[in-house]
Structures are given as structure tokens and as C-alpha cells.
Short mmCIF file of C-alpha atoms and ligand atoms in Angstrom, two decimals:
data_model
loop_
_atom_site.label_atom_id
_atom_site.label_comp_id
_atom_site.label_asym_id
_atom_site.label_seq_id
_atom_site.Cartn_x
_atom_site.Cartn_y
_atom_site.Cartn_z
CA UNK P 1 7.37 -25.11 -10.07
CA UNK P 2 9.01 -21.75 -9.49
CA UNK P 3 6.93 -18.65 -8.84
CA UNK P 4 7.73 -14.99 -8.38
CA UNK P 5 5.63 -13.41 -5.60
CA UNK P 6 4.82 -9.72 -5.72
CA UNK P 7 1.85 -7.64 -4.53
CA UNK P 8 0.44 -4.17 -3.93
CA UNK P 9 1.52 -2.52 -7.15
CA UNK P 10 -1.05 0.28 -6.64
CA UNK P 11 -0.59 1.48 -10.21
CA UNK P 12 -1.63 5.13 -10.45
CA UNK P 13 -0.70 6.02 -6.92
CA UNK P 14 0.65 9.46 -6.13
CA UNK P 15 2.92 10.65 -3.32
CA UNK P 16 1.74 14.03 -2.04
CA UNK P 17 0.53 14.79 -5.55
CA UNK P 18 3.63 13.49 -7.36
CA UNK P 19 2.94 10.70 -9.84
CA UNK P 20 4.75 7.44 -9.11
CA UNK P 21 4.06 5.97 -12.58
CA UNK P 22 7.64 6.42 -13.83
CA UNK P 23 8.99 4.77 -10.70
CA UNK P 24 6.45 1.95 -10.97
CA UNK P 25 7.47 1.34 -14.58
CA UNK P 26 11.18 1.30 -13.70
CA UNK P 27 10.71 -1.24 -10.93
CA UNK P 28 8.41 -3.31 -13.12
CA UNK P 29 11.26 -3.65 -15.65
CA UNK P 30 13.40 -5.12 -12.87
CA UNK P 31 10.64 -7.56 -11.93
CA UNK P 32 10.49 -8.76 -15.55
CA UNK P 33 14.28 -9.16 -15.57
CA UNK P 34 14.23 -11.15 -12.31
CA UNK P 35 11.44 -13.38 -13.66
CA UNK P 36 13.55 -14.11 -16.75
CA UNK P 37 16.85 -14.59 -14.91
CA UNK P 38 15.20 -16.96 -12.44
CA UNK P 39 13.29 -18.72 -15.23
CA UNK P 40 10.10 -18.68 -13.19
CA UNK P 41 7.02 -20.62 -14.25
CA UNK P 42 4.73 -17.78 -13.32
CA UNK P 43 4.29 -14.52 -11.48
CA UNK P 44 1.85 -14.11 -8.59
CA UNK P 45 0.39 -10.65 -7.97
CA UNK P 46 -1.44 -10.81 -4.63
CA UNK P 47 -3.87 -7.92 -4.99
CA UNK P 48 -4.06 -4.13 -5.16
CA UNK P 49 -3.07 -3.98 -8.81
CA UNK P 50 -4.51 -0.49 -9.06
CA UNK P 51 -4.50 2.17 -6.38
CA UNK P 52 -8.17 2.92 -6.72
CA UNK P 53 -11.44 1.37 -7.79
CA UNK P 54 -11.70 3.76 -10.75
CA UNK P 55 -8.10 4.14 -11.95
CA UNK P 56 -6.96 7.01 -14.17
CA UNK P 57 -6.61 6.36 -17.92
CA UNK P 58 -2.80 6.56 -17.47
CA UNK P 59 -2.93 3.88 -14.78
CA UNK P 60 -5.09 1.59 -16.96
CA UNK P 61 -2.73 2.03 -19.93
CA UNK P 62 0.32 1.38 -17.76
CA UNK P 63 -1.00 -1.81 -16.18
CA UNK P 64 -2.24 -3.03 -19.57
CA UNK P 65 1.26 -2.55 -21.00
CA UNK P 66 2.81 -4.38 -18.03
CA UNK P 67 0.50 -7.36 -18.49
CA UNK P 68 1.21 -7.41 -22.23
CA UNK P 69 4.95 -7.42 -21.61
CA UNK P 70 4.79 -10.19 -19.05
CA UNK P 71 2.18 -12.40 -20.56
CA UNK P 72 2.14 -11.81 -24.33
CA UNK P 73 5.79 -10.93 -25.00
CA UNK P 74 7.63 -12.91 -22.33
CA UNK P 75 4.99 -15.68 -22.19
CA UNK P 76 5.07 -15.72 -18.39
CA UNK P 77 1.85 -17.03 -16.79
CA UNK P 78 0.20 -14.57 -14.38
CA UNK P 79 -1.72 -15.57 -11.26
CA UNK P 80 -3.41 -12.49 -9.85
CA UNK P 81 -6.21 -11.45 -7.52
CA UNK P 82 -7.92 -8.18 -6.70
CA UNK P 83 -7.21 -6.39 -3.42
CA UNK P 84 -9.25 -3.97 -1.36
CA UNK P 85 -8.10 -1.06 -3.53
CA UNK P 86 -9.34 -2.66 -6.74
CA UNK P 87 -12.89 -2.80 -8.00
CA UNK P 88 -13.57 -6.55 -8.19
CA UNK P 89 -16.25 -6.16 -10.89
CA UNK P 90 -14.27 -3.81 -13.11
CA UNK P 91 -11.05 -5.78 -12.84
CA UNK P 92 -12.99 -8.92 -13.72
CA UNK P 93 -13.43 -7.64 -17.26
CA UNK P 94 -11.87 -9.96 -19.83
CA UNK P 95 -10.82 -12.61 -17.36
CA UNK P 96 -12.20 -15.51 -19.37
CA UNK P 97 -10.26 -14.46 -22.47
CA UNK P 98 -7.11 -13.88 -20.47
CA UNK P 99 -7.03 -17.50 -19.35
CA UNK P 100 -6.37 -18.45 -22.98
CA UNK P 101 -2.80 -17.15 -22.49
CA UNK P 102 -2.33 -18.43 -18.92
CA UNK P 103 -3.34 -15.18 -17.31
CA UNK P 104 -5.43 -16.14 -14.30
CA UNK P 105 -7.18 -13.26 -12.60
CA UNK P 106 -9.68 -13.91 -9.81
CA UNK P 107 -11.63 -11.00 -8.41
CA UNK P 108 -14.80 -12.61 -7.06
CA UNK P 109 -15.16 -14.95 -4.09
CA UNK P 110 -16.87 -17.69 -6.13
CA UNK P 111 -13.84 -17.86 -8.46
CA UNK P 112 -11.62 -19.01 -5.59
CA UNK P 113 -13.23 -22.43 -5.72
CA UNK P 114 -11.71 -23.24 -9.09
CA UNK P 115 -8.04 -23.90 -8.39
CA UNK P 116 -5.50 -23.56 -11.18
CA UNK P 117 -3.97 -26.96 -11.71
CA UNK P 118 -0.32 -27.40 -12.58
CA UNK P 119 1.36 -30.83 -12.61
CA UNK P 120 2.65 -30.41 -9.05
CA UNK P 121 0.72 -27.53 -7.55
CA UNK P 122 -2.85 -26.42 -6.94
CA UNK P 123 -3.04 -22.64 -6.92
CA UNK P 124 -6.02 -21.15 -5.09
CA UNK P 125 -6.60 -17.50 -6.00
CA UNK P 126 -8.76 -16.03 -3.23
CA UNK P 127 -9.36 -12.31 -3.89
CA UNK P 128 -10.04 -9.77 -1.16
CA UNK P 129 -13.69 -9.95 -0.08
CA UNK P 130 -15.67 -8.69 2.88
CA UNK P 131 -18.07 -10.50 5.24
CA UNK P 132 -21.06 -9.26 3.22
CA UNK P 133 -19.67 -10.88 0.04
CA UNK P 134 -19.35 -14.13 2.01
CA UNK P 135 -22.92 -13.92 3.32
CA UNK P 136 -24.22 -13.37 -0.23
CA UNK P 137 -22.13 -16.26 -1.55
CA UNK P 138 -23.20 -18.73 1.16
CA UNK P 139 -26.82 -17.67 0.91
CA UNK P 140 -26.72 -18.62 -2.78
CA UNK P 141 -25.07 -21.90 -1.79
CA UNK P 142 -28.12 -22.60 0.41
CA UNK P 143 -26.31 -22.44 3.71
CA UNK P 144 -29.03 -22.24 6.43
CA UNK P 145 -29.99 -18.63 7.15
CA UNK P 146 -28.92 -18.85 10.80
CA UNK P 147 -25.42 -19.98 9.73
CA UNK P 148 -25.20 -17.20 7.14
CA UNK P 149 -26.10 -14.69 9.85
CA UNK P 150 -23.15 -15.98 11.89
CA UNK P 151 -20.67 -14.70 9.29
CA UNK P 152 -19.76 -11.44 10.99
CA UNK P 153 -16.03 -11.04 10.54
CA UNK P 154 -13.58 -11.96 7.82
CA UNK P 155 -12.22 -14.67 10.13
CA UNK P 156 -15.71 -16.25 10.33
CA UNK P 157 -15.96 -16.12 6.54
CA UNK P 158 -12.48 -17.55 6.01
CA UNK P 159 -13.27 -20.51 8.23
CA UNK P 160 -16.05 -21.56 5.84
CA UNK P 161 -14.15 -20.62 2.69
CA UNK P 162 -10.99 -22.49 3.65
CA UNK P 163 -12.95 -25.58 4.69
CA UNK P 164 -14.50 -25.56 1.21
CA UNK P 165 -11.11 -25.05 -0.46
CA UNK P 166 -9.64 -27.98 1.47
CA UNK P 167 -12.43 -30.15 0.04
CA UNK P 168 -10.90 -29.48 -3.39
CA UNK P 169 -7.36 -30.55 -2.40
CA UNK P 170 -5.63 -33.06 -4.64
CA UNK P 171 -3.49 -35.07 -2.18
CA UNK P 172 -0.83 -35.74 -4.84
CA UNK P 173 -0.03 -32.02 -5.16
CA UNK P 174 1.15 -29.11 -3.01
CA UNK P 175 -1.38 -26.39 -2.15
CA UNK P 176 -0.70 -22.71 -2.60
CA UNK P 177 -3.08 -19.99 -1.43
CA UNK P 178 -2.88 -16.46 -2.82
CA UNK P 179 -4.94 -13.91 -0.91
CA UNK P 180 -5.14 -10.32 0.34
CA UNK P 181 -5.77 -9.72 4.04
CA UNK P 182 -4.06 -8.50 7.19
CA UNK P 183 -2.81 -11.69 8.80
CA UNK P 184 -1.08 -11.93 12.16
CA UNK P 185 0.82 -14.74 13.80
CA UNK P 186 -1.36 -14.64 16.91
CA UNK P 187 -4.81 -13.34 17.66
CA UNK P 188 -3.59 -10.87 20.28
CA UNK P 189 -0.93 -9.26 18.08
CA UNK P 190 -1.62 -5.65 17.37
CA UNK P 191 -1.03 -4.60 13.81
CA UNK P 192 1.16 -1.78 12.66
CA UNK P 193 -0.25 -1.57 9.20
CA UNK P 194 1.90 -0.03 6.56
CA UNK P 195 -1.20 -0.41 4.49
CA UNK P 196 -3.48 2.53 4.97
CA UNK P 197 -6.61 0.48 5.60
CA UNK P 198 -7.56 0.67 9.25
CA UNK P 199 -7.51 -2.62 11.07
CA UNK P 200 -11.18 -2.32 11.96
CA UNK P 201 -12.61 -2.27 8.44
CA UNK P 202 -14.45 -5.48 7.69
CA UNK P 203 -12.83 -7.21 10.66
CA UNK P 204 -9.53 -7.24 8.79
CA UNK P 205 -7.36 -7.62 11.85
CA UNK P 206 -8.84 -10.88 13.04
CA UNK P 207 -7.17 -13.31 10.63
CA UNK P 208 -4.36 -15.44 12.04
CA UNK P 209 -1.90 -17.85 10.43
CA UNK P 210 -3.68 -20.76 12.14
CA UNK P 211 -6.50 -20.46 9.63
CA UNK P 212 -4.10 -21.24 6.78
CA UNK P 213 -2.53 -24.32 8.35
CA UNK P 214 -3.93 -26.61 5.64
CA UNK P 215 -1.87 -24.89 2.92
CA UNK P 216 1.77 -25.61 2.15
CA UNK P 217 2.38 -21.97 1.38
CA UNK P 218 0.46 -18.66 1.43
CA UNK P 219 1.34 -15.63 -0.72
CA UNK P 220 -0.22 -12.49 0.69
CA UNK P 221 -0.84 -8.93 -0.32
CA UNK P 222 -2.16 -5.99 1.71
CA UNK P 223 0.68 -5.03 4.04
CA UNK P 224 3.41 -3.21 2.16
CA UNK P 225 6.50 -4.70 3.77
CA UNK P 226 7.71 -8.29 3.67
CA UNK P 227 8.89 -7.84 7.26
CA UNK P 228 5.24 -8.10 8.31
CA UNK P 229 5.13 -11.73 7.14
CA UNK P 230 3.55 -13.67 10.01
CA UNK P 231 5.24 -17.05 9.36
CA UNK P 232 8.03 -18.53 7.18
CA UNK P 233 5.45 -19.98 4.79
CA UNK P 234 2.83 -17.22 5.14
CA UNK P 235 4.45 -14.31 3.36
CA UNK P 236 3.90 -10.72 2.37
CA UNK P 237 5.89 -9.72 -0.72
CA UNK P 238 5.53 -6.03 0.11
CA UNK P 239 4.96 -3.25 -2.41
CA UNK P 240 7.65 -2.78 -5.07
CA UNK P 241 7.80 0.98 -4.47
CA UNK P 242 7.90 3.10 -1.28
CA UNK P 243 4.59 4.88 -1.19
CA UNK P 244 5.04 7.37 1.60
CA UNK P 245 7.53 9.12 3.84
CA UNK P 246 6.67 6.85 6.76
CA UNK P 247 7.93 3.89 4.72
CA UNK P 248 11.08 5.78 3.76
CA UNK P 249 11.76 6.40 7.46
CA UNK P 250 11.33 2.73 8.36
CA UNK P 251 14.50 0.77 9.08
CA UNK P 252 13.67 -2.19 6.87
CA UNK P 253 12.55 -0.35 3.77
CA UNK P 254 14.37 -2.36 1.11
CA UNK P 255 11.82 -3.35 -1.53
CA UNK P 256 11.89 -6.80 -3.08
CA UNK P 257 10.06 -9.73 -4.63
CA UNK P 258 10.26 -13.33 -3.46
CA UNK P 259 11.08 -16.36 -5.57
CA UNK P 260 9.49 -19.54 -4.29
CA UNK P 261 10.51 -22.91 -5.66
CA UNK P 262 8.09 -25.77 -5.02
CA UNK P 263 9.68 -29.19 -5.42
CA UNK P 264 8.38 -32.55 -4.33
CA UNK P 265 10.71 -32.58 -1.32
CA UNK P 266 10.70 -28.99 -0.13
CA UNK P 267 9.79 -25.36 -0.66
CA UNK P 268 12.70 -22.95 -1.11
CA UNK P 269 12.36 -19.20 -1.01
CA UNK P 270 14.67 -16.38 -1.93
CA UNK P 271 14.44 -12.59 -1.73
CA UNK P 272 15.39 -10.50 -4.78
CA UNK P 273 15.96 -6.80 -4.16
CA UNK P 274 14.41 -4.03 -6.22
CA UNK P 275 16.47 -0.89 -6.70
CA UNK P 276 14.53 2.37 -6.80
CA UNK P 277 15.16 4.55 -9.85
CA UNK P 278 14.28 7.66 -7.87
CA UNK P 279 14.64 6.94 -4.18
CA UNK P 280 12.79 8.77 -1.43
CA UNK P 281 15.33 10.27 0.96
CA UNK P 282 14.41 11.63 4.39
CA UNK P 283 16.56 14.50 5.72
CA UNK P 284 16.36 16.05 9.18
CA UNK P 285 18.72 18.92 9.86
CA UNK P 286 18.71 22.57 10.84
CA UNK P 287 18.30 25.33 8.28
CA UNK P 288 21.96 26.34 8.19
CA UNK P 289 23.07 22.75 7.59
CA UNK P 290 20.47 22.20 4.88
CA UNK P 291 21.72 25.29 3.05
CA UNK P 292 25.39 24.36 3.46
CA UNK P 293 26.94 23.15 0.17
CA UNK P 294 29.18 20.70 2.03
CA UNK P 295 25.96 19.04 3.28
CA UNK P 296 23.71 19.08 0.23
CA UNK P 297 26.47 18.19 -2.21
CA UNK P 298 26.72 14.87 -0.36
CA UNK P 299 23.05 14.12 -1.14
CA UNK P 300 21.81 12.27 -4.23
CA UNK P 301 20.45 15.52 -5.69
CA UNK P 302 18.76 14.96 -9.05
CA UNK P 303 18.49 11.20 -8.48
CA UNK P 304 16.16 11.20 -5.49
CA UNK P 305 13.08 12.80 -4.04
CA UNK P 306 13.44 14.43 -0.65
CA UNK P 307 11.27 14.67 2.44
CA UNK P 308 12.83 17.37 4.58
CA UNK P 309 12.26 18.31 8.19
CA UNK P 310 13.97 21.53 9.27
CA UNK P 311 15.01 21.10 12.86
CA UNK P 312 15.19 23.74 15.61
CA UNK P 313 13.57 26.22 13.29
CA UNK P 314 12.69 29.78 14.23
CA UNK P 315 10.09 30.64 11.62
CA UNK P 316 9.95 34.26 12.80
CA UNK P 317 13.60 34.72 11.77
CA UNK P 318 12.83 33.59 8.19
CA UNK P 319 9.50 35.23 7.46
CA UNK P 320 10.72 36.64 4.13
CA UNK P 321 12.19 33.33 2.99
CA UNK P 322 10.35 31.01 0.63
CA UNK P 323 11.61 27.86 2.32
CA UNK P 324 10.41 25.47 -0.35
CA UNK P 325 11.90 27.36 -3.27
CA UNK P 326 15.21 27.90 -1.44
CA UNK P 327 15.48 24.19 -0.73
CA UNK P 328 14.30 23.17 -4.20
CA UNK P 329 17.17 25.15 -5.69
CA UNK P 330 19.51 22.86 -3.78
CA UNK P 331 17.67 19.53 -3.65
CA UNK P 332 15.34 19.38 -6.63
CA UNK P 333 12.00 17.63 -5.96
CA UNK P 334 10.82 17.96 -2.37
CA UNK P 335 7.74 15.83 -1.81
CA UNK P 336 7.31 16.81 1.82
CA UNK P 337 8.56 19.77 3.82
CA UNK P 338 7.95 20.55 7.45
CA UNK P 339 9.82 21.94 10.40
CA UNK P 340 10.18 21.47 14.10
CA UNK P 341 10.29 24.56 16.24
CA UNK P 342 12.60 25.00 19.15
CA UNK P 343 10.96 23.55 22.26
CA UNK P 344 12.14 26.59 24.25
CA UNK P 345 10.19 28.99 22.05
CA UNK P 346 7.31 30.97 23.46
CA UNK P 347 4.46 29.24 21.65
CA UNK P 348 1.39 28.68 23.74
CA UNK P 349 0.78 24.96 24.08
CA UNK P 350 -2.44 23.86 22.49
CA UNK P 351 -5.04 22.99 25.04
CA UNK P 352 -6.34 20.05 23.03
CA UNK P 353 -5.14 18.14 20.00
CA UNK P 354 -8.67 17.16 19.04
CA UNK P 355 -9.62 19.79 16.48
CA UNK P 356 -13.32 19.18 17.05
CA UNK P 357 -12.95 20.60 20.56
CA UNK P 358 -11.35 23.86 19.43
CA UNK P 359 -13.28 26.72 17.88
CA UNK P 360 -12.46 27.50 14.22
CA UNK P 361 -11.24 30.96 15.25
CA UNK P 362 -8.85 29.42 17.75
CA UNK P 363 -7.55 26.92 15.16
CA UNK P 364 -6.71 29.76 12.78
CA UNK P 365 -5.03 31.66 15.59
CA UNK P 366 -2.97 28.62 16.64
CA UNK P 367 -1.97 28.00 13.04
CA UNK P 368 -0.95 31.63 12.57
CA UNK P 369 1.05 31.45 15.76
CA UNK P 370 2.83 28.27 14.70
CA UNK P 371 3.80 29.83 11.38
CA UNK P 372 4.72 33.34 12.48
CA UNK P 373 5.27 33.07 16.24
CA UNK P 374 2.77 35.93 16.70
CA UNK P 375 -0.87 36.06 17.79
CA UNK P 376 -3.45 37.39 15.38
CA UNK P 377 -3.91 41.14 15.80
CA UNK P 378 -7.38 42.36 16.93
CA UNK P 379 -8.13 43.43 13.34
CA UNK P 380 -7.11 40.01 12.01
CA UNK P 381 -9.24 38.30 14.68
CA UNK P 382 -12.24 40.38 13.61
CA UNK P 383 -11.66 39.40 10.01
CA UNK P 384 -11.46 35.69 10.86
CA UNK P 385 -14.63 35.89 12.95
CA UNK P 386 -16.42 37.67 10.09
CA UNK P 387 -15.36 35.01 7.58
CA UNK P 388 -16.54 32.15 9.79
CA UNK P 389 -19.85 33.96 10.33
CA UNK P 390 -20.37 34.16 6.59
CA UNK P 391 -19.41 30.54 6.07
CA UNK P 392 -21.84 29.44 8.77
CA UNK P 393 -24.63 31.48 7.26
CA UNK P 394 -24.06 29.90 3.85
CA UNK P 395 -24.29 26.45 5.32
CA UNK P 396 -27.78 27.01 6.75
MN1 MN X 401 -2.15 -2.41 -0.71
#
């Protein structure tokens, strides 16, 4: 039984306002090609199909077309779950009909307890859920109230859920779990989440690989890089597309899917690279270099998006320059533009970085100073004070 593992498609996502749909479609075509070349028996999508609970019409149409291609045209079975970005109830629509064509989509906790049976493998599709979902589920299952009250974190919930899943194990088969959480190798590990969900939400950070020891293999979603995989058999597939500049800056930012082959003797895995159609390129250089043809002609202009940081920049020397439009003439799409000032410049250091501790007037002044290298004039200060007065009055 050979499966392709992918996750975190986040269809409909934007990057600083730029739609990623075209990129998502291009990479999807590669995933289909890999699935065909590898002759997989199914594709696992481990949550976060959409980027948001209420996706845009374009996102719905795109994902619908992807599922049609995979499942109806190519006849590839799909094993999918919802992630924390999806609406479990909305995504659940149609799931009973979909199973008629081997499209298995679990979005609710109770659905995890019906494994999908193949001749050699039991596939447990455990969607993202939170401790409250688990308390509701176990209350309905008549777990004593004091035990239900003990379910405080996702780790507590998983302990019960996994014990119940193990009850369903067929000892003649291998056991695959598909789920969507932040999982670490050890309890004390701190998480550097590429996913934007903070580690505190719903006790997400408390799940460790130990809890999955009963399974032969775990396919995860939630963290967007496969390099976060906490164990050789507990794997993140990573997102197929780079979603932000932070990811583009990361050393290991090659996107991929994993092919996992389950045989009676062993489990073999293989990484298949995905090639971006429009890559996200990070450039850091000074203004003169960025404007130098011998520099920008070396860049993949027209084939990539750029995130540019202008280094050692004296804004006051370029007040008349529209930086973005000057750079766009040379680089095309710039999804992010910022600059670093010279550390020897005369800017007053900010007394605090916590904006709540600084008055609104001072924030405007600091901002103005950062942009222009000058303080607000007395007349400008008066104007700012007047505006904030009016705003405050309106709020009362
Ligand atoms: Mn995600």
C-alpha cells in the first residue's frame, strides 16, 4: 500500500495581499504527476485544506476542481482530515457521498473511530479538535463527569482518544494515523512553529511522539516544514507552497511531498520535491546595488516574487524617490519591501518597544522620524494632537 502524504494546502491564502491560487494550482499539478508516476494507492491530505473557515468562492472552486481531478478523473483515493484553519462542520458537507468514490474526509472527532480498512492497512483519520470537542464527545459517551472534567489539554484528550483507537486495531494489519497537531519529540522541546497558530491555543504544544507509540506510522499536518518532523515515523509533510517571507528566508525551505510504502516487512519513505512556479526570493542589499543592472539582471526577474530589504539606507537622502515603484521597474512583483537604517544615524532610540506604553502622539512622531529622519515640527505636533483628541471624543 503506497500513499502520498501532503498537508496544509491552505487554498485561498494570500501573501501580503497577493493571491497564491495560481501557485497552488501549479504545485497541485506536480502532486498529481508524482501520484501517477509513483502509482500510489491514495493521497493523504493531513488538514488545513482551506486557509480559512469561510473560504472565498475562488478557493472553494479551486479545491473542488483539485478533488475532481484527483478522485474522479485520476481515480486516486483521497484520505483527508480538517485542520484548525478549516471549519469542521462546513467541510463535512457531502462526506457520505464522497465515500462512494473512495474519498474519505473526516472532520469531526467521532468520525475518527471508524478506520478505513484496506487489505493491509487500517487508516485512522483523526481531524483537528480541541479539548472542548473531546469533553462534548466523552460526555455523550457517558464517561463519568469527573473524568470529563479532567480533559483540559489536547494531550489529555489524545490519551483517551488513542486508547479508544487502539481498541479498534486489527492485529493482522499495520496502523496509520493521520492527524493535525503540533507534536514534539520531547515534552520539554520548545516549538518554533512555522504555522501561525500560537503554541498556547488549546494546549497545542503539549503533544509528544510518545502518545503515538501504538501506531506504525503517523502522517501529520499543522507545521509547514517537513524538517519539524519529530520522529522518523511521525512526519510532517509540510505545505506545498511557501506562505511567507520567513519561510523563504529559512535554510531548509525546499517544499515536497512524501511517498510512504507500507509492505508486510517494512515501511519505506521517500521525499519528492515540488518546484515553485513563481518562487519567493529574498534580497538584502544597499540601494545602489539594488539599482545596479549587473545585480538585478542576475535575478530571476519575471519568474519570481521578491521580498527586498534595503540595507544601510538613508531615507532622508531619497525623500523624493518612490522606492517601491523604482524597484518594481527592475524586479517586477515585490511582495514585501523594507529597509534598515544605518546604525550610526542620529535617530533617537525608542524608549520602549511595547506600543501600549507609548502615547499615540509619540508613536506618530517616532514613525515620522524613522521615515524622514526629522522630528515633527510644532505645527505638525499640534495637528497630530488635534486628530487624536477628535478620535478620542468620537469613541466616547
Ligand atoms: Mn496549516
